Coordinates of C-alpha atoms (C1' of nucleotides) in Angstrom, one line a residue:
Chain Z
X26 CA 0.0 0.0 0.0
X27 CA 1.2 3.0 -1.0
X28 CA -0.3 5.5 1.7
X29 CA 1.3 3.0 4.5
X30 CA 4.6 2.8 3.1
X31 CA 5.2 6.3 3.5
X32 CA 4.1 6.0 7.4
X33 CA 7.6 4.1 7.8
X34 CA 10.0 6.5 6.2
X35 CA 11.6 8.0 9.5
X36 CA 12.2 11.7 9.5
X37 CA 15.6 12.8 7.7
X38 CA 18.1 15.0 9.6
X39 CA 16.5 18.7 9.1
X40 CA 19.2 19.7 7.2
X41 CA 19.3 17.1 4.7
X42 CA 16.2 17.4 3.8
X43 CA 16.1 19.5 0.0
X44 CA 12.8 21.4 1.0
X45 CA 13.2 24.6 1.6
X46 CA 12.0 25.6 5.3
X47 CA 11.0 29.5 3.4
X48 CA 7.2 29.3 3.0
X49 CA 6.7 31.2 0.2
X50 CA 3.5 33.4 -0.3
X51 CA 2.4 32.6 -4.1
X52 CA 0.0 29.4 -4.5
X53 CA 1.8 26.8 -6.4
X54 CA 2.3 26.9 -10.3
X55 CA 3.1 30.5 -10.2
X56 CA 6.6 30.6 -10.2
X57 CA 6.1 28.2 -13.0
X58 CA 3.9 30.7 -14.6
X59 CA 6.4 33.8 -14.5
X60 CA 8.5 31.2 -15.9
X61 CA 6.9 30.1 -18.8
X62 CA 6.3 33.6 -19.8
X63 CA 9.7 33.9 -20.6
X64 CA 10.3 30.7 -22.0
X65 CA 9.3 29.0 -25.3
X66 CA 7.6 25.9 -24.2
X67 CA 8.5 22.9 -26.3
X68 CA 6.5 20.2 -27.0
X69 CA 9.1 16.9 -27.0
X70 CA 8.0 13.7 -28.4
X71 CA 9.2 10.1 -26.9
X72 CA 13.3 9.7 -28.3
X73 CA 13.2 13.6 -29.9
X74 CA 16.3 15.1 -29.2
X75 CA 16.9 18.8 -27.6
X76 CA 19.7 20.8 -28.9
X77 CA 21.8 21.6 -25.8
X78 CA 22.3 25.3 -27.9
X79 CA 20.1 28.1 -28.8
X80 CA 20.8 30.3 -31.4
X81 CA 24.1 29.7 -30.6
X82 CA 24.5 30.7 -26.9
X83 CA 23.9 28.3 -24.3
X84 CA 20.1 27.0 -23.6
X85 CA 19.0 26.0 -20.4
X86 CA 15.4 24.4 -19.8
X87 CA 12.8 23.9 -17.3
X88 CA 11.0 20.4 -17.7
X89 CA 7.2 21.4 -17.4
X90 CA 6.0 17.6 -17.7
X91 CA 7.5 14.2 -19.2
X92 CA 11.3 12.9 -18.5
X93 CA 14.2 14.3 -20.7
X94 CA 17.5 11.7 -20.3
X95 CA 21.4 13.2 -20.6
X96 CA 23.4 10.9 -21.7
X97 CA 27.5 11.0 -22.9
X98 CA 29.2 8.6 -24.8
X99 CA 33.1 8.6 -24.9
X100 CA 35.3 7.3 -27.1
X101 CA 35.5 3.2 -27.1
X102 CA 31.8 2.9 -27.3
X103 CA 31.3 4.0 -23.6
X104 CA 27.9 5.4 -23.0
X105 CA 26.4 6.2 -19.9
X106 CA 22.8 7.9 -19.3
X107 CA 24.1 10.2 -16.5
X108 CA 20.6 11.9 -15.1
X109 CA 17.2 11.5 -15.9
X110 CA 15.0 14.6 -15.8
X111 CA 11.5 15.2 -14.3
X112 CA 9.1 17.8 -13.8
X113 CA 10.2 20.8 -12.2
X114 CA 14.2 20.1 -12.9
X115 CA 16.1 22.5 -14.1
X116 CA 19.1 22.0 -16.7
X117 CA 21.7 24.1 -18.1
X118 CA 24.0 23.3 -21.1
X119 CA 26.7 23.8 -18.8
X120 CA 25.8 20.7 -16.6
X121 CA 26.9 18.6 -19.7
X122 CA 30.4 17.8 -19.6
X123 CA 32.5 19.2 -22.3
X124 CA 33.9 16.7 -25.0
X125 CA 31.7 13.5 -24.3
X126 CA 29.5 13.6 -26.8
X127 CA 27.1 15.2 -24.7
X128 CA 23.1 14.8 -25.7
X129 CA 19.8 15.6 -24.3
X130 CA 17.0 14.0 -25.4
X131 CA 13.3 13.2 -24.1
X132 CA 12.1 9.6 -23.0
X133 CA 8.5 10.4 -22.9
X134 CA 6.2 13.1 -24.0
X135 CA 6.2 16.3 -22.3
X136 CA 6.2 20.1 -22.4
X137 CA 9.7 21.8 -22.0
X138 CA 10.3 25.7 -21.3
X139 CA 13.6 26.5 -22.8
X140 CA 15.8 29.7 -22.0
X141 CA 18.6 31.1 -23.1
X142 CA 21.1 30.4 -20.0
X143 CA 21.5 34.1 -19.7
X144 CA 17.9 34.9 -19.7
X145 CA 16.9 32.2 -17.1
X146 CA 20.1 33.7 -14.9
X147 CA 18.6 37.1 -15.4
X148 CA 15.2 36.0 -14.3
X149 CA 16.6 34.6 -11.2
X150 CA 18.4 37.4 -10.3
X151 CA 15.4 39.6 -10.7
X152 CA 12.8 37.4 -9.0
X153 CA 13.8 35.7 -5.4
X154 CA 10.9 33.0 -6.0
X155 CA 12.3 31.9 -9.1
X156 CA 16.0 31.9 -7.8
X157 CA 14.3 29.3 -4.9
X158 CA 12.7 27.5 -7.4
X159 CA 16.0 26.6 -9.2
X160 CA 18.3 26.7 -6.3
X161 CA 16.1 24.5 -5.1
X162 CA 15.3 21.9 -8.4
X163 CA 19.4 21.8 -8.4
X164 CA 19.3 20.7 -4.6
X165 CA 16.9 17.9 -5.5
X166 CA 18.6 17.2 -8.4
X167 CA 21.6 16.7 -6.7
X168 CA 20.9 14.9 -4.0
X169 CA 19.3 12.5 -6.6
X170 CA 22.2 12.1 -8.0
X171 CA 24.2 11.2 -5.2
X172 CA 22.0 8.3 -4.3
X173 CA 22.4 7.1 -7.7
X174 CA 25.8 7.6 -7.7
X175 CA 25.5 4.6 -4.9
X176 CA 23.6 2.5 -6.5
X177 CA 26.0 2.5 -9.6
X178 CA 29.3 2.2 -7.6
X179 CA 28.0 -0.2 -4.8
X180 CA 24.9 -2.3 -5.5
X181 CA 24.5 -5.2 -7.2
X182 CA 22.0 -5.7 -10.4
X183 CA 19.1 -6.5 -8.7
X184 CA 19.6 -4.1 -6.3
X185 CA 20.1 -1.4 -9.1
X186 CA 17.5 -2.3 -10.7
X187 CA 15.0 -2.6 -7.5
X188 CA 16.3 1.0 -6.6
X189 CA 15.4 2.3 -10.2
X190 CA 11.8 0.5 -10.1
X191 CA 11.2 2.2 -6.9
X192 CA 12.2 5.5 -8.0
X193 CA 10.0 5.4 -10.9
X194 CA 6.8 4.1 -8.5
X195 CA 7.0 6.2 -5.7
X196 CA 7.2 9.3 -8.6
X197 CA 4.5 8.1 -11.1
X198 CA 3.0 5.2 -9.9
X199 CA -0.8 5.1 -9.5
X200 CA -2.5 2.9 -7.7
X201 CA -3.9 0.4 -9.8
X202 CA -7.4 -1.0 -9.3
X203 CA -6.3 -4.2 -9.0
X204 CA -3.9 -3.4 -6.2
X205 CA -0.3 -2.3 -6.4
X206 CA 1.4 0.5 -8.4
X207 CA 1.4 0.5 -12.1
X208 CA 3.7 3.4 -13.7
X209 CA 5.2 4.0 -16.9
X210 CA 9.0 2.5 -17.5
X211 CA 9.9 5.5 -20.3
X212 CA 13.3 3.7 -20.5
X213 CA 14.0 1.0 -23.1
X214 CA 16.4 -1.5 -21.9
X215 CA 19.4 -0.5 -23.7
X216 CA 18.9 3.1 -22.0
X217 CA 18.0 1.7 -18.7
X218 CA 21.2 -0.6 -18.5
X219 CA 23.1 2.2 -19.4
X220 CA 21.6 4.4 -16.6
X221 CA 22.2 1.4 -14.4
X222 CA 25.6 1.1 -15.8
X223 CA 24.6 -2.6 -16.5
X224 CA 24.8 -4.6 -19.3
X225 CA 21.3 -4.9 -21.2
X226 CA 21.1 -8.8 -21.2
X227 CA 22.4 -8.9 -17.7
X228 CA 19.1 -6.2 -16.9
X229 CA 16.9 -8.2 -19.0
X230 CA 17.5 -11.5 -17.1
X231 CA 17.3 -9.4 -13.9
X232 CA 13.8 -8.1 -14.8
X233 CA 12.9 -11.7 -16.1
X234 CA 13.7 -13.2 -12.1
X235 CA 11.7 -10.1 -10.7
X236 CA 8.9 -11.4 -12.7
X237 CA 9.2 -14.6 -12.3
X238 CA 9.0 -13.7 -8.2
X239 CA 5.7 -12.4 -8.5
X240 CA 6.8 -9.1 -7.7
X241 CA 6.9 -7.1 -11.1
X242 CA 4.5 -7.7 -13.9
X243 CA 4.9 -6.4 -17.5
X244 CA 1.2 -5.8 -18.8
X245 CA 2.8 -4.4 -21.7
X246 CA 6.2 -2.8 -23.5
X247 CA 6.9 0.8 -21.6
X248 CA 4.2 0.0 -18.5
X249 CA 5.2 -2.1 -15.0
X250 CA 3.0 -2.7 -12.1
X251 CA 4.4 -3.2 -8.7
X252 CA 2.1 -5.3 -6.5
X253 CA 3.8 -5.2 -3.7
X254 CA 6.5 -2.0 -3.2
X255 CA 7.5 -2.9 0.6
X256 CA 9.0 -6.3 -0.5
X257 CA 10.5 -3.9 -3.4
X258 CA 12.1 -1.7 -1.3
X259 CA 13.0 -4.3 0.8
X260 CA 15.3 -5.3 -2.0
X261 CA 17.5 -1.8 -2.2
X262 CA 19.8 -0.1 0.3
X263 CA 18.5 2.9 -0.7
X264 CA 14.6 1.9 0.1
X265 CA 14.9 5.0 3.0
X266 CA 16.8 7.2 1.1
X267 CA 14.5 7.0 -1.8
X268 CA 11.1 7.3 0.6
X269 CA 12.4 10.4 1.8
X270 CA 12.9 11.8 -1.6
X271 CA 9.9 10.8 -3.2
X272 CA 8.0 12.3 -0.5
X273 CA 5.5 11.5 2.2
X274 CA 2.9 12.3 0.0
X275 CA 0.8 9.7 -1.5
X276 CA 2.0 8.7 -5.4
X277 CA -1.2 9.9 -6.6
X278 CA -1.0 13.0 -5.2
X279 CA 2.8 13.6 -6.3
X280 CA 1.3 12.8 -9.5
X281 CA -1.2 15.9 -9.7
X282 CA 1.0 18.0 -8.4
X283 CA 3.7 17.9 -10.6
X284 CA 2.0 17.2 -13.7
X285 CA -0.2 20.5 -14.1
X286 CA 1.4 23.1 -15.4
Chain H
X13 CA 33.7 39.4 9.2
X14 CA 32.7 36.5 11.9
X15 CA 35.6 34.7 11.9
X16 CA 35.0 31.0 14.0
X17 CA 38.4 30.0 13.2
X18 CA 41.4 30.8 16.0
X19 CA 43.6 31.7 12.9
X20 CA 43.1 35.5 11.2
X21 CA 42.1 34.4 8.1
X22 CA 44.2 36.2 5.2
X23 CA 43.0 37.8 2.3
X24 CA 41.4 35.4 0.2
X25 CA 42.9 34.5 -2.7
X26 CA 42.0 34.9 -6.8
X27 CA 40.4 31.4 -8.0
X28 CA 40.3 32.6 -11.6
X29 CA 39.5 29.3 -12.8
X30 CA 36.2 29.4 -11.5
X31 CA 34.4 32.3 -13.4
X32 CA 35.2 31.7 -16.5
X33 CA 33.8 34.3 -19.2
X34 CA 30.7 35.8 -17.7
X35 CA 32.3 37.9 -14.5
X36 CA 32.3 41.5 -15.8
X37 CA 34.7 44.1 -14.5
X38 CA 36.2 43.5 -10.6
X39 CA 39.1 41.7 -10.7
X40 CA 39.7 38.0 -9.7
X41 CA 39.5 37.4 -6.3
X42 CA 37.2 39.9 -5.1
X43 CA 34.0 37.4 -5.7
X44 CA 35.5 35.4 -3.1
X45 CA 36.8 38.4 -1.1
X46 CA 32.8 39.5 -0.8
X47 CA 31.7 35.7 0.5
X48 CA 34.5 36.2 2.7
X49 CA 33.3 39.0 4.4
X50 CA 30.0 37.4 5.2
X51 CA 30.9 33.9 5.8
X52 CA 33.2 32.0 8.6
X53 CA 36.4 30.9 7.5
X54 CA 37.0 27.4 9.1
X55 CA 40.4 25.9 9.1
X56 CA 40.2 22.0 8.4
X57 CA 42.7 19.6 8.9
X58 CA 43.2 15.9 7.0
X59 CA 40.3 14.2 8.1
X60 CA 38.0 16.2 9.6
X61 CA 34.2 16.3 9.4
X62 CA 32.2 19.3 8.6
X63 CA 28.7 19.5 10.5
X64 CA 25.9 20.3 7.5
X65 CA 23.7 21.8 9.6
X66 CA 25.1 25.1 11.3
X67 CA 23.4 26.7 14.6
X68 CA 20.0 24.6 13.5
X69 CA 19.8 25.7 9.8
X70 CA 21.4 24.3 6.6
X71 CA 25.1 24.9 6.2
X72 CA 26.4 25.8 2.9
X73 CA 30.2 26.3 2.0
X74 CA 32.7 27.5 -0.2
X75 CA 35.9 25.9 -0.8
X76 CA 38.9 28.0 -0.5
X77 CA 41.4 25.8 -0.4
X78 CA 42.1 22.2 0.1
X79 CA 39.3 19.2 -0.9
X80 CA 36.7 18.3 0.8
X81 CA 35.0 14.3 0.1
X82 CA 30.5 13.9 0.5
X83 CA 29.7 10.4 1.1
X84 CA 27.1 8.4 2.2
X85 CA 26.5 4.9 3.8
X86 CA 23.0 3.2 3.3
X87 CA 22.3 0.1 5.2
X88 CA 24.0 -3.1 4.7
X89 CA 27.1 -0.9 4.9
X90 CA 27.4 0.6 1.3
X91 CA 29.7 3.2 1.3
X92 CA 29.9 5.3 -1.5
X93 CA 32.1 8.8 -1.9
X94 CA 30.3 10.8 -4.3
X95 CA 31.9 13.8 -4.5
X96 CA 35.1 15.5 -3.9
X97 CA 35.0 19.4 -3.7
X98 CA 37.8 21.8 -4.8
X99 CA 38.8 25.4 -4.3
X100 CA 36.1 27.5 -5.6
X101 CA 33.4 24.5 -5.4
X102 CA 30.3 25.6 -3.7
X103 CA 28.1 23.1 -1.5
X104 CA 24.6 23.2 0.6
X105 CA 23.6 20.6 3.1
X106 CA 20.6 20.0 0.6
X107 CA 22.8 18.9 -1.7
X108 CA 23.5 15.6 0.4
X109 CA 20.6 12.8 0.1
X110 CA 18.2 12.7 3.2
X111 CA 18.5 9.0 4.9
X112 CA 21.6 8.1 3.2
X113 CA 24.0 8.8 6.3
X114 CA 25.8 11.4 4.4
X115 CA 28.6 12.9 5.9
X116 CA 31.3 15.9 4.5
X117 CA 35.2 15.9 5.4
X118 CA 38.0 17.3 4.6
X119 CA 40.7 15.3 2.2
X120 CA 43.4 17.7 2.6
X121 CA 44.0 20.2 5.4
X122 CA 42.4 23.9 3.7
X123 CA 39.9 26.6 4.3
X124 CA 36.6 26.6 4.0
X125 CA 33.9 29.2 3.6
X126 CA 30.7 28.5 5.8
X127 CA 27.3 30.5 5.6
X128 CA 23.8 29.7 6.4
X129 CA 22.7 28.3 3.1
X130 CA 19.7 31.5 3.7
X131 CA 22.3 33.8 4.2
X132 CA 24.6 32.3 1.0
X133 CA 21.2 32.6 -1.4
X134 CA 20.7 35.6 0.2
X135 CA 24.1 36.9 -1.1
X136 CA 23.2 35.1 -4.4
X137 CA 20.0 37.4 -4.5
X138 CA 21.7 40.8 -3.9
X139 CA 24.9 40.0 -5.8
X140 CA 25.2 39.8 -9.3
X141 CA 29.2 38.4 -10.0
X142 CA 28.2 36.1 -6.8
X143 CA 25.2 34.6 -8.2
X144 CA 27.3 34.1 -11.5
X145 CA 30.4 32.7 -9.2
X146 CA 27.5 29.8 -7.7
X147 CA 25.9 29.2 -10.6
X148 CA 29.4 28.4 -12.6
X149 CA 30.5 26.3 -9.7
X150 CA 27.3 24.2 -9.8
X151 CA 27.6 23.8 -13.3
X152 CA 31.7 23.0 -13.3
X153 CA 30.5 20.5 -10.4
X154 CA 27.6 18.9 -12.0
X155 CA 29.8 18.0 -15.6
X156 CA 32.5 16.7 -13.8
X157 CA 30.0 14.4 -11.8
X158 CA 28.7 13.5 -15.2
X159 CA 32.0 12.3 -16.4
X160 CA 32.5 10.2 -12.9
X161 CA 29.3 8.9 -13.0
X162 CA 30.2 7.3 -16.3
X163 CA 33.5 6.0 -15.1
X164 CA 31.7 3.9 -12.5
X165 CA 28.9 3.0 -14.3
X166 CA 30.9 2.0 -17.3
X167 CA 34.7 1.8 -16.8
X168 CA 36.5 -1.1 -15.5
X169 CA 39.2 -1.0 -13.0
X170 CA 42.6 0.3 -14.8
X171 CA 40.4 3.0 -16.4
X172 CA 38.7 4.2 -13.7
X173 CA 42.1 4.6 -11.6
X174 CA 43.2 6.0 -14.6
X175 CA 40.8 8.6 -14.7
X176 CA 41.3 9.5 -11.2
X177 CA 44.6 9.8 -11.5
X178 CA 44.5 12.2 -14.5
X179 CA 42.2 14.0 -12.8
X180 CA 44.6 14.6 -10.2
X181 CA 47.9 15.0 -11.9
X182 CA 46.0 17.7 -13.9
X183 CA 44.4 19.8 -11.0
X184 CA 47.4 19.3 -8.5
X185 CA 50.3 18.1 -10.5
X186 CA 53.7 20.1 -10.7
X187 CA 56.4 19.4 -13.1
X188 CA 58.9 17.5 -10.9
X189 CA 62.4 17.8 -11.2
X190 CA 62.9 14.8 -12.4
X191 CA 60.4 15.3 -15.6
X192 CA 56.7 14.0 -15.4
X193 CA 54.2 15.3 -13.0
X194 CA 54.0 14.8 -9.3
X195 CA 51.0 15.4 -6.8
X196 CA 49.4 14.4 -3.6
X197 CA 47.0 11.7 -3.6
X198 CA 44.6 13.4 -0.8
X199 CA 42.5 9.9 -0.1
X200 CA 43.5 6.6 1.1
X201 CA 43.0 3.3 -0.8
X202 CA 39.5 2.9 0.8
X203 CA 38.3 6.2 -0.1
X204 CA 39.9 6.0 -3.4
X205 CA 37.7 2.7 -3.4
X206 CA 34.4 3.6 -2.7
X207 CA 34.8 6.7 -4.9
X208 CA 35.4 4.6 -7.7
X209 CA 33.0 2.2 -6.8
X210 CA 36.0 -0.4 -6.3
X211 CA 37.5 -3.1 -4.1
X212 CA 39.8 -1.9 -2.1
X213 CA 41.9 -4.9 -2.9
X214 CA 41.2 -4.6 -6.6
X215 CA 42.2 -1.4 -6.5
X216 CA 45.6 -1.8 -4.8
X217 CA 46.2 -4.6 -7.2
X218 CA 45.4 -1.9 -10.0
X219 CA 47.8 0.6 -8.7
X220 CA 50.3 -2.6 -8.4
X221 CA 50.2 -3.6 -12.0
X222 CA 50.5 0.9 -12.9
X223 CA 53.5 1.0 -10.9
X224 CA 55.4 -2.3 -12.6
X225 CA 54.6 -0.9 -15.8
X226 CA 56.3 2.4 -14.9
X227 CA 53.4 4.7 -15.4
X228 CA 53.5 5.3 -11.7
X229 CA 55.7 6.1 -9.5
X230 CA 54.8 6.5 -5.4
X231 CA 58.0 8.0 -3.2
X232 CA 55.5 8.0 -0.4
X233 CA 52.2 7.5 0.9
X234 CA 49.7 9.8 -0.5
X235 CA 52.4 11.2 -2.8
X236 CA 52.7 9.9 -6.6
X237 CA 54.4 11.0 -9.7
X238 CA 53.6 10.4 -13.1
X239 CA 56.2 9.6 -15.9
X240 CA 54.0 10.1 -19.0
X241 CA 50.3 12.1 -18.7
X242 CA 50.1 10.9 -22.3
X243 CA 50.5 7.3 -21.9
X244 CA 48.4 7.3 -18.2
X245 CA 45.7 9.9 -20.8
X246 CA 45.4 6.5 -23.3
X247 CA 43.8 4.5 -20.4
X248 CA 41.1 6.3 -19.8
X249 CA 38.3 7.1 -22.6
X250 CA 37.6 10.7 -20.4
X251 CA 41.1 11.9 -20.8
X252 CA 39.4 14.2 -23.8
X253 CA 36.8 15.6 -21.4
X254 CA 39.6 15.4 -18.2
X255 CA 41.5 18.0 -20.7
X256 CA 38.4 19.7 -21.4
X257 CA 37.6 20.2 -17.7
X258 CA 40.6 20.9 -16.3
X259 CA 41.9 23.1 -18.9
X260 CA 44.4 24.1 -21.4
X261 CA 46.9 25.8 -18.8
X262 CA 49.9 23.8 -18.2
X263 CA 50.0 22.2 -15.0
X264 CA 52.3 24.4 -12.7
X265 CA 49.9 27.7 -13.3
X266 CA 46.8 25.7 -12.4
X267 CA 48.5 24.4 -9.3
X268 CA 49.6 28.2 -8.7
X269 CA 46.3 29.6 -9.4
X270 CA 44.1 26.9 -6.9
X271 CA 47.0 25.8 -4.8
X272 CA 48.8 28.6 -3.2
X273 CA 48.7 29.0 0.4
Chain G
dC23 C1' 4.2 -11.6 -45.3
dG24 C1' 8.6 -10.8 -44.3
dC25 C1' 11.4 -7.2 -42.3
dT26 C1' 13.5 -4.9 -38.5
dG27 C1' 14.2 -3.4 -33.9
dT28 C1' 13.6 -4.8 -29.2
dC29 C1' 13.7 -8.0 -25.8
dT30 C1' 14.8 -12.6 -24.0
dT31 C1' 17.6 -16.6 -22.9
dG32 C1' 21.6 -19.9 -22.8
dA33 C1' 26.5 -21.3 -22.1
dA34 C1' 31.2 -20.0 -21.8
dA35 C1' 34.6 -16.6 -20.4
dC36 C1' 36.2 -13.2 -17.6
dT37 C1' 36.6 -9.5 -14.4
dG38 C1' 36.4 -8.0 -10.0
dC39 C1' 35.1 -9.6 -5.2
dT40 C1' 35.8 -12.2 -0.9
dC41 C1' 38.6 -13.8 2.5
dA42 C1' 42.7 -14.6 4.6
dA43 C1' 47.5 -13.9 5.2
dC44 C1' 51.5 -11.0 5.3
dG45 C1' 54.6 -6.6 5.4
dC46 C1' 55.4 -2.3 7.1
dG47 C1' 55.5 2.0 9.8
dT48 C1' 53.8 4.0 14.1
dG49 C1' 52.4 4.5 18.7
dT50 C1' 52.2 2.5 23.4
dG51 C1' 53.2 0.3 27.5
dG52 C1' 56.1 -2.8 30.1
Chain Y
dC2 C1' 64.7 -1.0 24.3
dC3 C1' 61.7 -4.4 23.0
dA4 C1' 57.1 -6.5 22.4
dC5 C1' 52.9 -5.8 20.8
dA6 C1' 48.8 -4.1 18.7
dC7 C1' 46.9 -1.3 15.3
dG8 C1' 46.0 1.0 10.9
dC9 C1' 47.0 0.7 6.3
dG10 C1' 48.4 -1.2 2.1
dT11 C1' 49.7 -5.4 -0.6
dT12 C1' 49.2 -10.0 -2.4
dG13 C1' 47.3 -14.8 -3.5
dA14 C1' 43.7 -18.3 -4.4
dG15 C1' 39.1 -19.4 -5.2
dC16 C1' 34.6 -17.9 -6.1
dA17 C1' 30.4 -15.3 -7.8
dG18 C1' 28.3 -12.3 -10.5
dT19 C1' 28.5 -9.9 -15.0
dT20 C1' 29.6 -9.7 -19.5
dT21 C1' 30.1 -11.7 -24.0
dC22 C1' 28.5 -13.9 -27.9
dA23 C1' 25.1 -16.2 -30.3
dA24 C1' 20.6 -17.7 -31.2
dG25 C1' 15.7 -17.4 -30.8
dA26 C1' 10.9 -15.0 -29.7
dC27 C1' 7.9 -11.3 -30.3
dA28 C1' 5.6 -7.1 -31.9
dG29 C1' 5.3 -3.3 -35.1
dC30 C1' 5.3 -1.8 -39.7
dG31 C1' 6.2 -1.4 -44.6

DNA sequence: CGCTGTCTTGAAACTGCTCAACGCGTGTGG
DNA sequence: CCACACGCGTTGAGCAGTTTCAAGACAGCG
């Protein structure tokens, strides 16, 4: 059950927690709002590619809804899917690292507002909500990383592979009517190995046990349903880690509130 | 100023390196100079942990001098090091993952900038060249983490240590005496480990097989000295983005420029 | 209908991990 | 001064998990 499971998370030192403690007077959206006013918003289609320059200075972009995926590949073949990208992240050109064959590209459907760099910097120096807003999107973004920065250099493949299935629950999962979570998996298995840093065969077999366990079920290509995420999370280190990130609040809810615009 | 430290903290030095195009008129140096003069300087020594919360709110800190190491242990005693911080990195409690037992200490005896992150943005918010001096560090931060994340996730052994060590003998290294370039290696095997997402073992063996093919050289613990940066460069697929990263300068004016004392 | 791309699965090869032992420098107490 | 313990790095042997390579299943699409 999804609303129990968040009843166990224990509270997080104060200070690690990314949320700011500033309550901030503007109902929510707004500061998405200003944004987008100063923004084209893109419209990205699953695998479409976002140029990582704008009229030749350097873009940056606020993901309104869908998943955008930066990934490098360096010479020898290496490629590695370095971050995945959710609603309310904010990217810069500049986070890409320079000579790795850098590319940003969506994994599902969604709206994009896309700035010049300088123009986004300008807007946060001229509004204190929207400085909060990224200061705090990089903060969570961050911290994301760092936890999947673990699970990369430490975990085993199941236990990569239960972290990333939890992830993408507890953020888009819905409760499905016959019990359990069912969420979208945006990935394709060559992408997700390589955000796993995991071989795709090795991934695919991985999946195949989960499966085979009962735990995951594959209705269909792109769409997983979880029936039961305690014994899920009971398969990652990061299970805590990745309750407190996710939030308290119930999948559904998360859902709503990050998907409007 | 509110100095914590015992020490009078000296005028702080130019980091050049870290504001790349974008700072306008002041000279180098007096970005920093300004977050001096509304931070505490704290002295660390090898080893040292840095509290992330400071006085009940979240800490936030400037590196001045010296590295500084973030890692986190998540039950079942995974450790991973996720990030090391250089002079002119900037880094807020929120940046650490909540439930992850993250932890920040000090690599190599330096200063250190500490605000209250609400006092840092604050800064950010009234400051122009400073919110451009944060914003490049986060960026220069985030690309390099891209370029270790795909090390672990897709490197084996000799090219991962080979990528670390690049990394070093470019930031750090001085042309030696004796030809090649010499630096400090700040962590020990363990850290080294878990920031590679390594064996311990594994990677001393790794070092082992460096050092009998005379790439290596190591007068002393946490001291080494490389023969040829081109020959140690063609291990690692990165060494184009290492470059990249770390610059075009020759080694000796970097280690002037973030080094001095 | 056959093509193509994606996913799956099997068996063999290999890399890196585990565990245990040893060397070495340092600090400490008899 | 020596004995000893301790932290840290090194090394070896055996093992486990992952990758590799190759073949087959499946769905989407011309």
């Amino acid at each position: 059950m999804v609303t129990t499971s968040a009843l166990k998370t224990r509270e997080p030192l104060p200070l690690t927690s990314a949320s700011p403690s500033e309550t901030k007077v503007s109902p929510p959206g707004t500061v998405l709002a200003r944004l987008g006013a100063h923004a084209a918003t893109v419209r990205v289609r699953r695998g479409q590619s976002v140029a990582l320059s704008f009229e030749g200075s350097e873009a940056a972009f606020v993901v309104r809804s869908g998943a955008l995926m930066l990934h490098v590949t360096l010479p020898g073949g290496f490629r590695q899917v370095v971050a995945l990208f959710y609603p309310g992240d904010v990217f810069r050109a500049a986070f890409a690292p320079p000579a790795a064959g850098a590319h940003l590209s969506a994994v599902s459907p969604g709206d994009v507002l896309r700035f010049r760099w300088s123009g986004l910097s300008q807007l946060v120096a001229s509004d204190p909500e929207i400085a909060g807003f990224v200061e705090n999107a990089v903060a969570r973004q961050t911290s994301r990383q760092a936890i999947h920065m673990a699970a990369v250099g430490r975990f085993d493949c199941q236990q990569r592979v239960a972290t990333y299935l939890m992830e993408l629950a507890m953020r888009t999962g819905v409760r499905a009517p016959c019990g359990g979570l069912a969420f979208e998996m945006p990935l394709n298995r060559t992408d997700m190995a390589d955000y796993l840093g995991l071989n795709a065969d090795t991934l695919s077999r991985t999946m195949s046990r989960l499966r085979a366990s009962g735990l995951l079920s594959h209705p269909e290509r792109h769409r997983a349903l979880i029936r039961d995420l305690d014994a899920l999370a009971a398969l990652t280190p990061a299970a805590q880690s990745i309750r407190a990130l996710y939030g308290k609040m119930p999948a559904d809810a998360r859902h709503e509130c990050l998907m409007t615009d």
